PDB file of C-alpha atoms and ligand atoms in Angstrom:
ATOM      1  CA  UNK S 181      66.849  62.916 113.520  1.00 40.00           C
ATOM      2  CA  UNK S 182      63.761  63.204 111.393  1.00 40.00           C
ATOM      3  CA  UNK S 183      61.548  60.213 111.067  1.00 42.00           C
ATOM      4  CA  UNK S 184      60.153  61.354 107.763  1.00 42.00           C
ATOM      5  CA  UNK S 185      62.324  58.984 105.774  1.00 43.00           C
ATOM      6  CA  UNK S 186      60.695  56.048 107.505  1.00 42.00           C
ATOM      7  CA  UNK S 187      57.069  57.200 107.096  1.00 42.00           C
ATOM      8  CA  UNK S 188      55.059  55.583 104.335  1.00 44.00           C
ATOM      9  CA  UNK S 189      54.522  58.503 102.013  1.00 51.00           C
ATOM     10  CA  UNK S 190      58.148  59.742 101.838  1.00 64.00           C
ATOM     11  CA  UNK S 191      58.635  57.508  98.799  1.00 81.00           C
ATOM     12  CA  UNK S 192      56.346  59.687  96.688  1.00 93.00           C
ATOM     13  CA  UNK S 193      57.028  63.069  98.263  1.00 97.00           C
ATOM     14  CA  UNK S 194      57.945  65.946  95.952  1.00 98.00           C
ATOM     15  CA  UNK S 195      59.636  69.039  97.452  1.00 98.00           C
ATOM     16  CA  UNK S 196      59.784  72.004  95.047  1.00 98.00           C
ATOM     17  CA  UNK S 197      62.422  74.604  95.823  1.00 98.00           C
ATOM     18  CA  UNK S 198      62.213  77.715  93.608  1.00 97.00           C
ATOM     19  CA  UNK S 199      63.958  81.048  93.946  1.00 95.00           C
ATOM     20  CA  UNK S 200      66.391  83.604  92.611  1.00 91.00           C
ATOM     21  CA  UNK S 201      69.923  82.950  91.409  1.00 87.00           C
ATOM     22  CA  UNK S 202      72.334  82.387  94.252  1.00 87.00           C
ATOM     23  CA  UNK S 203      69.733  82.156  96.976  1.00 91.00           C
ATOM     24  CA  UNK S 204      71.226  78.837  98.124  1.00 92.00           C
ATOM     25  CA  UNK S 205      68.784  76.533  96.350  1.00 95.00           C
ATOM     26  CA  UNK S 206      71.380  73.902  95.383  1.00 95.00           C
ATOM     27  CA  UNK S 207      73.079  73.440  98.741  1.00 95.00           C
ATOM     28  CA  UNK S 208      69.748  73.580 100.502  1.00 97.00           C
ATOM     29  CA  UNK S 209      68.011  71.094  98.146  1.00 98.00           C
ATOM     30  CA  UNK S 210      70.870  68.644  98.299  1.00 98.00           C
ATOM     31  CA  UNK S 211      70.977  68.872 102.097  1.00 98.00           C
ATOM     32  CA  UNK S 212      67.242  68.278 102.392  1.00 98.00           C
ATOM     33  CA  UNK S 213      67.421  65.346 100.004  1.00 98.00           C
ATOM     34  CA  UNK S 214      70.266  63.766 101.972  1.00 98.00           C
ATOM     35  CA  UNK S 215      68.480  64.239 105.273  1.00 97.00           C
ATOM     36  CA  UNK S 216      65.258  62.647 104.013  1.00 97.00           C
ATOM     37  CA  UNK S 217      66.763  59.997 101.810  1.00 97.00           C
ATOM     38  CA  UNK S 218      65.294  61.504  98.672  1.00 98.00           C
ATOM     39  CA  UNK S 219      66.641  61.977  95.128  1.00 98.00           C
ATOM     40  CA  UNK S 220      67.649  65.452  93.914  1.00 98.00           C
ATOM     41  CA  UNK S 221      67.041  67.153  90.567  1.00 98.00           C
ATOM     42  CA  UNK S 222      68.808  70.379  89.577  1.00 98.00           C
ATOM     43  CA  UNK S 223      66.686  71.752  86.732  1.00 98.00           C
ATOM     44  CA  UNK S 224      68.977  74.779  86.376  1.00 97.00           C
ATOM     45  CA  UNK S 225      71.724  72.328  85.370  1.00 98.00           C
ATOM     46  CA  UNK S 226      69.471  71.107  82.559  1.00 98.00           C
ATOM     47  CA  UNK S 227      69.044  74.614  81.156  1.00 98.00           C
ATOM     48  CA  UNK S 228      72.761  75.125  81.531  1.00 98.00           C
ATOM     49  CA  UNK S 229      73.454  71.853  79.716  1.00 98.00           C
ATOM     50  CA  UNK S 230      71.203  72.898  76.817  1.00 98.00           C
ATOM     51  CA  UNK S 231      73.050  76.268  76.736  1.00 98.00           C
ATOM     52  CA  UNK S 232      76.478  74.564  76.785  1.00 98.00           C
ATOM     53  CA  UNK S 233      75.488  72.354  73.888  1.00 98.00           C
ATOM     54  CA  UNK S 234      74.132  75.237  71.794  1.00 98.00           C
ATOM     55  CA  UNK S 235      77.329  77.177  72.302  1.00 98.00           C
ATOM     56  CA  UNK S 236      79.437  74.115  71.374  1.00 98.00           C
ATOM     57  CA  UNK S 237      77.374  73.633  68.237  1.00 98.00           C
ATOM     58  CA  UNK S 238      78.048  77.271  67.259  1.00 98.00           C
ATOM     59  CA  UNK S 239      74.331  78.137  67.399  1.00 98.00           C
ATOM     60  CA  UNK S 240      73.657  81.801  68.029  1.00 98.00           C
ATOM     61  CA  UNK S 241      72.016  81.728  71.475  1.00 97.00           C
ATOM     62  CA  UNK S 242      70.371  85.145  70.839  1.00 96.00           C
ATOM     63  CA  UNK S 243      68.663  83.802  67.725  1.00 97.00           C
ATOM     64  CA  UNK S 244      65.404  82.503  69.166  1.00 98.00           C
ATOM     65  CA  UNK S 245      64.355  80.677  66.012  1.00 98.00           C
ATOM     66  CA  UNK S 246      67.677  78.821  65.742  1.00 98.00           C
ATOM     67  CA  UNK S 247      67.565  77.871  69.452  1.00 98.00           C
ATOM     68  CA  UNK S 248      63.939  76.690  69.089  1.00 98.00           C
ATOM     69  CA  UNK S 249      64.828  74.577  66.047  1.00 98.00           C
ATOM     70  CA  UNK S 250      67.744  72.923  67.818  1.00 98.00           C
ATOM     71  CA  UNK S 251      66.151  72.353  71.237  1.00 98.00           C
ATOM     72  CA  UNK S 252      65.053  68.793  70.509  1.00 98.00           C
ATOM     73  CA  UNK S 253      68.517  67.572  69.413  1.00 98.00           C
ATOM     74  CA  UNK S 254      70.760  66.978  72.454  1.00 98.00           C
ATOM     75  CA  UNK S 255      70.240  64.071  74.812  1.00 98.00           C
ATOM     76  CA  UNK S 256      70.339  65.357  78.401  1.00 98.00           C
ATOM     77  CA  UNK S 257      70.614  62.949  81.337  1.00 98.00           C
ATOM     78  CA  UNK S 258      70.453  63.995  84.998  1.00 98.00           C
ATOM     79  CA  UNK S 259      71.877  61.835  87.774  1.00 97.00           C
ATOM     80  CA  UNK S 260      69.790  62.368  90.892  1.00 97.00           C
ATOM     81  CA  UNK S 261      72.017  61.203  93.736  1.00 97.00           C
ATOM     82  CA  UNK S 262      72.217  64.258  96.096  1.00 97.00           C
ATOM     83  CA  UNK S 263      75.758  63.250  97.097  1.00 97.00           C
ATOM     84  CA  UNK S 264      77.003  63.167  93.491  1.00 97.00           C
ATOM     85  CA  UNK S 265      74.576  64.774  91.036  1.00 97.00           C
ATOM     86  CA  UNK S 266      75.635  64.541  87.360  1.00 97.00           C
ATOM     87  CA  UNK S 267      74.555  66.132  84.103  1.00 98.00           C
ATOM     88  CA  UNK S 268      75.485  64.466  80.831  1.00 98.00           C
ATOM     89  CA  UNK S 269      74.902  65.884  77.328  1.00 98.00           C
ATOM     90  CA  UNK S 270      75.275  63.549  74.345  1.00 98.00           C
ATOM     91  CA  UNK S 271      77.448  61.285  76.516  1.00 97.00           C
ATOM     92  CA  UNK S 272      79.695  64.063  77.860  1.00 97.00           C
ATOM     93  CA  UNK S 273      79.698  64.909  81.588  1.00 97.00           C
ATOM     94  CA  UNK S 274      79.370  68.679  81.671  1.00 98.00           C
ATOM     95  CA  UNK S 275      78.973  69.186  85.454  1.00 97.00           C
ATOM     96  CA  UNK S 276      81.919  71.588  85.577  1.00 96.00           C
ATOM     97  CA  UNK S 277      81.647  73.144  82.074  1.00 97.00           C
ATOM     98  CA  UNK S 278      78.079  74.395  82.678  1.00 98.00           C
ATOM     99  CA  UNK S 279      79.307  76.752  85.430  1.00 94.00           C
ATOM    100  CA  UNK S 280      81.474  78.850  83.075  1.00 95.00           C
ATOM    101  CA  UNK S 281      80.979  82.625  82.596  1.00 92.00           C
ATOM    102  CA  UNK S 282      80.022  81.959  78.983  1.00 96.00           C
ATOM    103  CA  UNK S 283      77.146  79.715  80.048  1.00 97.00           C
ATOM    104  CA  UNK S 284      76.167  82.083  82.881  1.00 91.00           C
ATOM    105  CA  UNK S 285      75.780  84.905  80.349  1.00 92.00           C
ATOM    106  CA  UNK S 286      73.745  82.869  77.853  1.00 96.00           C
ATOM    107  CA  UNK S 287      71.527  80.669  80.030  1.00 95.00           C
ATOM    108  CA  UNK S 288      68.733  83.113  80.826  1.00 93.00           C
ATOM    109  CA  UNK S 289      67.930  84.090  77.211  1.00 94.00           C
ATOM    110  CA  UNK S 290      68.095  80.385  76.222  1.00 97.00           C
ATOM    111  CA  UNK S 291      65.726  79.538  79.084  1.00 96.00           C
ATOM    112  CA  UNK S 292      63.202  82.073  77.852  1.00 95.00           C
ATOM    113  CA  UNK S 293      62.656  80.154  74.559  1.00 97.00           C
ATOM    114  CA  UNK S 294      59.352  78.218  74.823  1.00 97.00           C
ATOM    115  CA  UNK S 295      60.668  75.212  72.825  1.00 98.00           C
ATOM    116  CA  UNK S 296      63.578  74.839  75.246  1.00 98.00           C
ATOM    117  CA  UNK S 297      61.238  74.943  78.200  1.00 98.00           C
ATOM    118  CA  UNK S 298      58.850  72.463  76.606  1.00 98.00           C
ATOM    119  CA  UNK S 299      61.669  69.983  75.875  1.00 98.00           C
ATOM    120  CA  UNK S 300      63.084  70.222  79.374  1.00 98.00           C
ATOM    121  CA  UNK S 301      59.666  70.135  81.006  1.00 98.00           C
ATOM    122  CA  UNK S 302      59.156  66.665  79.544  1.00 97.00           C
ATOM    123  CA  UNK S 303      62.541  65.511  80.844  1.00 98.00           C
ATOM    124  CA  UNK S 304      61.893  67.046  84.258  1.00 98.00           C
ATOM    125  CA  UNK S 305      58.529  65.361  84.698  1.00 98.00           C
ATOM    126  CA  UNK S 306      60.042  62.088  83.548  1.00 98.00           C
ATOM    127  CA  UNK S 307      62.828  62.417  86.145  1.00 97.00           C
ATOM    128  CA  UNK S 308      60.380  63.258  88.903  1.00 98.00           C
ATOM    129  CA  UNK S 309      58.360  60.159  87.962  1.00 96.00           C
ATOM    130  CA  UNK S 310      56.841  58.573  91.041  1.00 95.00           C
ATOM    131  CA  UNK S 311      58.386  61.233  93.285  1.00 96.00           C
ATOM    132  CA  UNK S 312      60.671  60.858  96.324  1.00 97.00           C
ATOM    133  CA  UNK S 313      62.635  63.831  95.166  1.00 98.00           C
ATOM    134  CA  UNK S 314      63.685  67.420  95.882  1.00 98.00           C
ATOM    135  CA  UNK S 315      63.521  69.537  92.718  1.00 98.00           C
ATOM    136  CA  UNK S 316      65.081  72.953  92.461  1.00 98.00           C
ATOM    137  CA  UNK S 317      64.492  75.599  89.842  1.00 97.00           C
ATOM    138  CA  UNK S 318      62.378  78.656  89.031  1.00 95.00           C
ATOM    139  CA  UNK S 319      58.988  77.225  87.981  1.00 96.00           C
ATOM    140  CA  UNK S 320      58.783  73.869  89.786  1.00 97.00           C
ATOM    141  CA  UNK S 321      55.928  74.751  92.140  1.00 97.00           C
ATOM    142  CA  UNK S 322      54.121  76.822  89.557  1.00 96.00           C
ATOM    143  CA  UNK S 323      54.449  74.850  86.308  1.00 97.00           C
ATOM    144  CA  UNK S 324      56.523  71.644  86.451  1.00 98.00           C
ATOM    145  CA  UNK S 325      54.913  70.031  89.517  1.00 98.00           C
ATOM    146  CA  UNK S 326      52.202  72.256  90.980  1.00 97.00           C
ATOM    147  CA  UNK S 327      50.916  69.301  92.937  1.00 97.00           C
ATOM    148  CA  UNK S 328      54.163  69.117  95.014  1.00 97.00           C
ATOM    149  CA  UNK S 329      53.425  68.415  98.675  1.00 97.00           C
ATOM    150  CA  UNK S 330      55.990  70.934  99.798  1.00 97.00           C
ATOM    151  CA  UNK S 331      56.749  74.196  97.921  1.00 98.00           C
ATOM    152  CA  UNK S 332      59.451  76.591  99.060  1.00 98.00           C
ATOM    153  CA  UNK S 333      60.400  79.970  97.622  1.00 97.00           C
ATOM    154  CA  UNK S 334      63.959  80.728  98.682  1.00 97.00           C
ATOM    155  CA  UNK S 335      65.322  84.239  98.577  1.00 94.00           C
ATOM    156  CA  UNK S 336      68.201  86.283 100.006  1.00 94.00           C
ATOM    157  CA  UNK S 337      69.348  89.863  99.727  1.00 94.00           C
ATOM    158  CA  UNK S 338      71.422  90.532  96.585  1.00 93.00           C
ATOM    159  CA  UNK S 339      74.539  91.383  98.670  1.00 94.00           C
ATOM    160  CA  UNK S 340      74.370  88.129 100.587  1.00 93.00           C
ATOM    161  CA  UNK S 341      73.824  86.153  97.364  1.00 93.00           C
ATOM    162  CA  UNK S 342      76.709  87.761  95.554  1.00 94.00           C
ATOM    163  CA  UNK S 343      79.047  87.243  98.512  1.00 93.00           C
ATOM    164  CA  UNK S 344      78.130  83.558  98.824  1.00 90.00           C
ATOM    165  CA  UNK S 345      78.386  82.871  95.131  1.00 87.00           C
ATOM    166  CA  UNK S 346      81.752  84.628  94.823  1.00 91.00           C
ATOM    167  CA  UNK S 347      83.147  82.685  97.784  1.00 89.00           C
ATOM    168  CA  UNK S 348      81.820  79.409  96.330  1.00 83.00           C
ATOM    169  CA  UNK S 349      83.656  80.090  93.090  1.00 80.00           C
ATOM    170  CA  UNK S 350      86.861  81.168  94.863  1.00 86.00           C
ATOM    171  CA  UNK S 351      86.658  84.630  93.252  1.00 86.00           C
ATOM    172  CA  UNK S 352      86.952  88.116  94.638  1.00 87.00           C
ATOM    173  CA  UNK S 353      84.845  90.306  92.318  1.00 92.00           C
ATOM    174  CA  UNK S 354      81.590  90.529  94.343  1.00 94.00           C
ATOM    175  CA  UNK S 355      80.285  93.479  92.340  1.00 95.00           C
ATOM    176  CA  UNK S 356      80.441  91.728  88.933  1.00 93.00           C
ATOM    177  CA  UNK S 357      78.989  88.507  90.444  1.00 92.00           C
ATOM    178  CA  UNK S 358      76.089  90.571  91.798  1.00 94.00           C
ATOM    179  CA  UNK S 359      75.538  92.221  88.402  1.00 93.00           C
ATOM    180  CA  UNK S 360      75.415  88.820  86.708  1.00 90.00           C
ATOM    181  CA  UNK S 361      72.977  87.414  89.316  1.00 91.00           C
ATOM    182  CA  UNK S 362      70.660  90.433  89.040  1.00 92.00           C
ATOM    183  CA  UNK S 363      70.698  90.344  85.268  1.00 92.00           C
ATOM    184  CA  UNK S 364      69.647  86.663  85.355  1.00 90.00           C
ATOM    185  CA  UNK S 365      66.897  87.462  87.852  1.00 91.00           C
ATOM    186  CA  UNK S 366      65.635  90.291  85.622  1.00 91.00           C
ATOM    187  CA  UNK S 367      65.309  87.968  82.579  1.00 91.00           C
ATOM    188  CA  UNK S 368      64.030  84.975  84.532  1.00 90.00           C
ATOM    189  CA  UNK S 369      61.299  87.028  86.252  1.00 91.00           C
ATOM    190  CA  UNK S 370      60.306  88.947  83.160  1.00 91.00           C
ATOM    191  CA  UNK S 371      59.989  86.213  80.540  1.00 90.00           C
ATOM    192  CA  UNK S 372      56.575  85.335  79.119  1.00 91.00           C
ATOM    193  CA  UNK S 373      56.787  81.526  79.587  1.00 90.00           C
ATOM    194  CA  UNK S 374      56.973  80.177  83.151  1.00 87.00           C
ATOM    195  CA  UNK S 375      58.658  83.192  84.792  1.00 90.00           C
ATOM    196  CA  UNK S 376      60.244  82.980  88.223  1.00 90.00           C
ATOM    197  CA  UNK S 377      57.414  83.561  90.636  1.00 88.00           C
ATOM    198  CA  UNK S 378      56.342  82.484  94.091  1.00 93.00           C
ATOM    199  CA  UNK S 379      53.995  79.541  93.452  1.00 95.00           C
ATOM    200  CA  UNK S 380      50.576  79.315  95.037  1.00 95.00           C
ATOM    201  CA  UNK S 381      50.936  77.558  98.355  1.00 96.00           C
ATOM    202  CA  UNK S 382      54.679  78.167  98.553  1.00 97.00           C
ATOM    203  CA  UNK S 383      56.369  78.971 101.861  1.00 97.00           C
ATOM    204  CA  UNK S 384      58.752  81.947 101.580  1.00 96.00           C
ATOM    205  CA  UNK S 385      62.097  81.366 103.278  1.00 96.00           C
ATOM    206  CA  UNK S 386      64.489  84.359 103.356  1.00 95.00           C
ATOM    207  CA  UNK S 387      67.931  82.855 103.915  1.00 94.00           C
ATOM    208  CA  UNK S 388      69.783  86.210 104.302  1.00 94.00           C
ATOM    209  CA  UNK S 389      70.307  85.831 108.025  1.00 94.00           C
ATOM    210  CA  UNK S 390      70.026  82.047 108.273  1.00 95.00           C
ATOM    211  CA  UNK S 391      72.794  79.429 108.106  1.00 94.00           C
ATOM    212  CA  UNK S 392      72.522  76.639 105.601  1.00 95.00           C
ATOM    213  CA  UNK S 393      71.736  74.179 108.376  1.00 97.00           C
ATOM    214  CA  UNK S 394      68.876  76.407 109.623  1.00 97.00           C
ATOM    215  CA  UNK S 395      67.330  76.627 106.159  1.00 97.00           C
ATOM    216  CA  UNK S 396      67.627  72.835 105.748  1.00 98.00           C
ATOM    217  CA  UNK S 397      65.969  72.329 109.194  1.00 97.00           C
ATOM    218  CA  UNK S 398      63.064  74.539 108.225  1.00 97.00           C
ATOM    219  CA  UNK S 399      62.376  72.633 105.007  1.00 97.00           C
ATOM    220  CA  UNK S 400      62.803  69.235 106.658  1.00 97.00           C
ATOM    221  CA  UNK S 401      60.247  70.405 109.263  1.00 97.00           C
ATOM    222  CA  UNK S 402      57.807  71.433 106.520  1.00 96.00           C
ATOM    223  CA  UNK S 403      58.274  68.072 104.774  1.00 95.00           C
ATOM    224  CA  UNK S 404      57.768  66.168 108.022  1.00 91.00           C
ATOM    225  CA  UNK S 405      54.591  68.156 108.553  1.00 87.00           C
ATOM    226  CA  UNK S 406      53.440  67.344 105.038  1.00 73.00           C
ATOM    227  CA  UNK S 407      54.058  63.662 105.698  1.00 66.00           C
ATOM    228  CA  UNK S 408      51.787  63.779 108.713  1.00 68.00           C
ATOM    229  CA  UNK S 409      49.045  65.747 107.033  1.00 66.00           C
TER     230      UNK S 409
HETATM  231  O1   DC P 228      69.656  77.653  89.119  1.00 52.70           O
HETATM  232  P1   DC P 228      70.679  78.072  88.064  1.00 52.70           P
HETATM  233  O2   DC P 228      71.258  79.388  88.392  1.00 52.70           O
HETATM  234  O3   DC P 228      71.679  77.036  87.780  1.00 52.70           O
HETATM  235  O4   DC P 228      69.798  78.257  86.703  1.00 52.70           O
HETATM  236  C1   DC P 228      70.380  78.706  85.564  1.00 52.70           C
HETATM  237  C2   DC P 228      69.336  79.381  84.692  1.00 52.70           C
HETATM  238  O5   DC P 228      68.379  78.363  84.209  1.00 52.70           O
HETATM  239  C3   DC P 228      68.488  80.446  85.322  1.00 52.70           C
HETATM  240  O6   DC P 228      69.044  81.737  85.108  1.00 52.70           O
HETATM  241  C4   DC P 228      67.135  80.341  84.645  1.00 52.70           C
HETATM  242  C5   DC P 228      67.098  78.943  84.132  1.00 52.70           C
HETATM  243  N1   DC P 228      66.121  78.070  84.815  1.00 52.70           N
HETATM  244  C6   DC P 228      64.815  78.207  84.477  1.00 52.70           C
HETATM  245  O7   DC P 228      64.485  79.006  83.641  1.00 52.70           O
HETATM  246  N2   DC P 228      63.892  77.352  85.014  1.00 52.70           N
HETATM  247  C7   DC P 228      64.261  76.442  85.931  1.00 52.70           C
HETATM  248  N3   DC P 228      63.348  75.612  86.450  1.00 52.70           N
HETATM  249  C8   DC P 228      65.584  76.335  86.344  1.00 52.70           C
HETATM  250  C9   DC P 228      66.558  77.216  85.771  1.00 52.70           C
END
């Protein structure tokens, strides 16, 4: 077992896990947080929650001005227990609702709106606070917390990502899942504000041929090294 959890600086450690859609960021980040006794923040869930709320309010998610004007309105609260993360919007737990096809299709354009990013950036930095947390997203190591002690860029081949994501959702249509993942990657990497990119100082982990346990082990080893440094 790692001894990192008992070393003195683990309490303030921040591990940033960025990467493409479906590369295994969530399972990996939760596993690392559990192993090291850290909190866990899923920033993608925050963008999804904002998107869910806009759709519920009947706001046209393709109308950038309307999205920008509304971005400050919902309250969004993230529960950071890696064993039971939660996401609550205006008092409603939307943990399941934010994984719908409707949200999948709208979340990348919503995430490209600077006012949405600015609002969620404040909430993300507030949640990170004093640290002791694994944070997953697209711009954590580059924008949200560039001073993170450990930065990981997680990737996997599109085929592997689509197969894993389809299996997770209990579906069978790998081709359409792959199309949806690649479309999100295209928008997330191409947007002007805080695009998906490999942050300076990030370690690239390609999970295509690794098991989840192997990916977790690698990041725990990096974190343990950062603790000693
Ligand atoms: O990780 P995810 O698939 O749940 O993220 C959903 C979307 O949220 C993703 O397509 C882009 C956006 N996102 C972002 O722009 N910045 C982040 N830090 C996290 C997610």
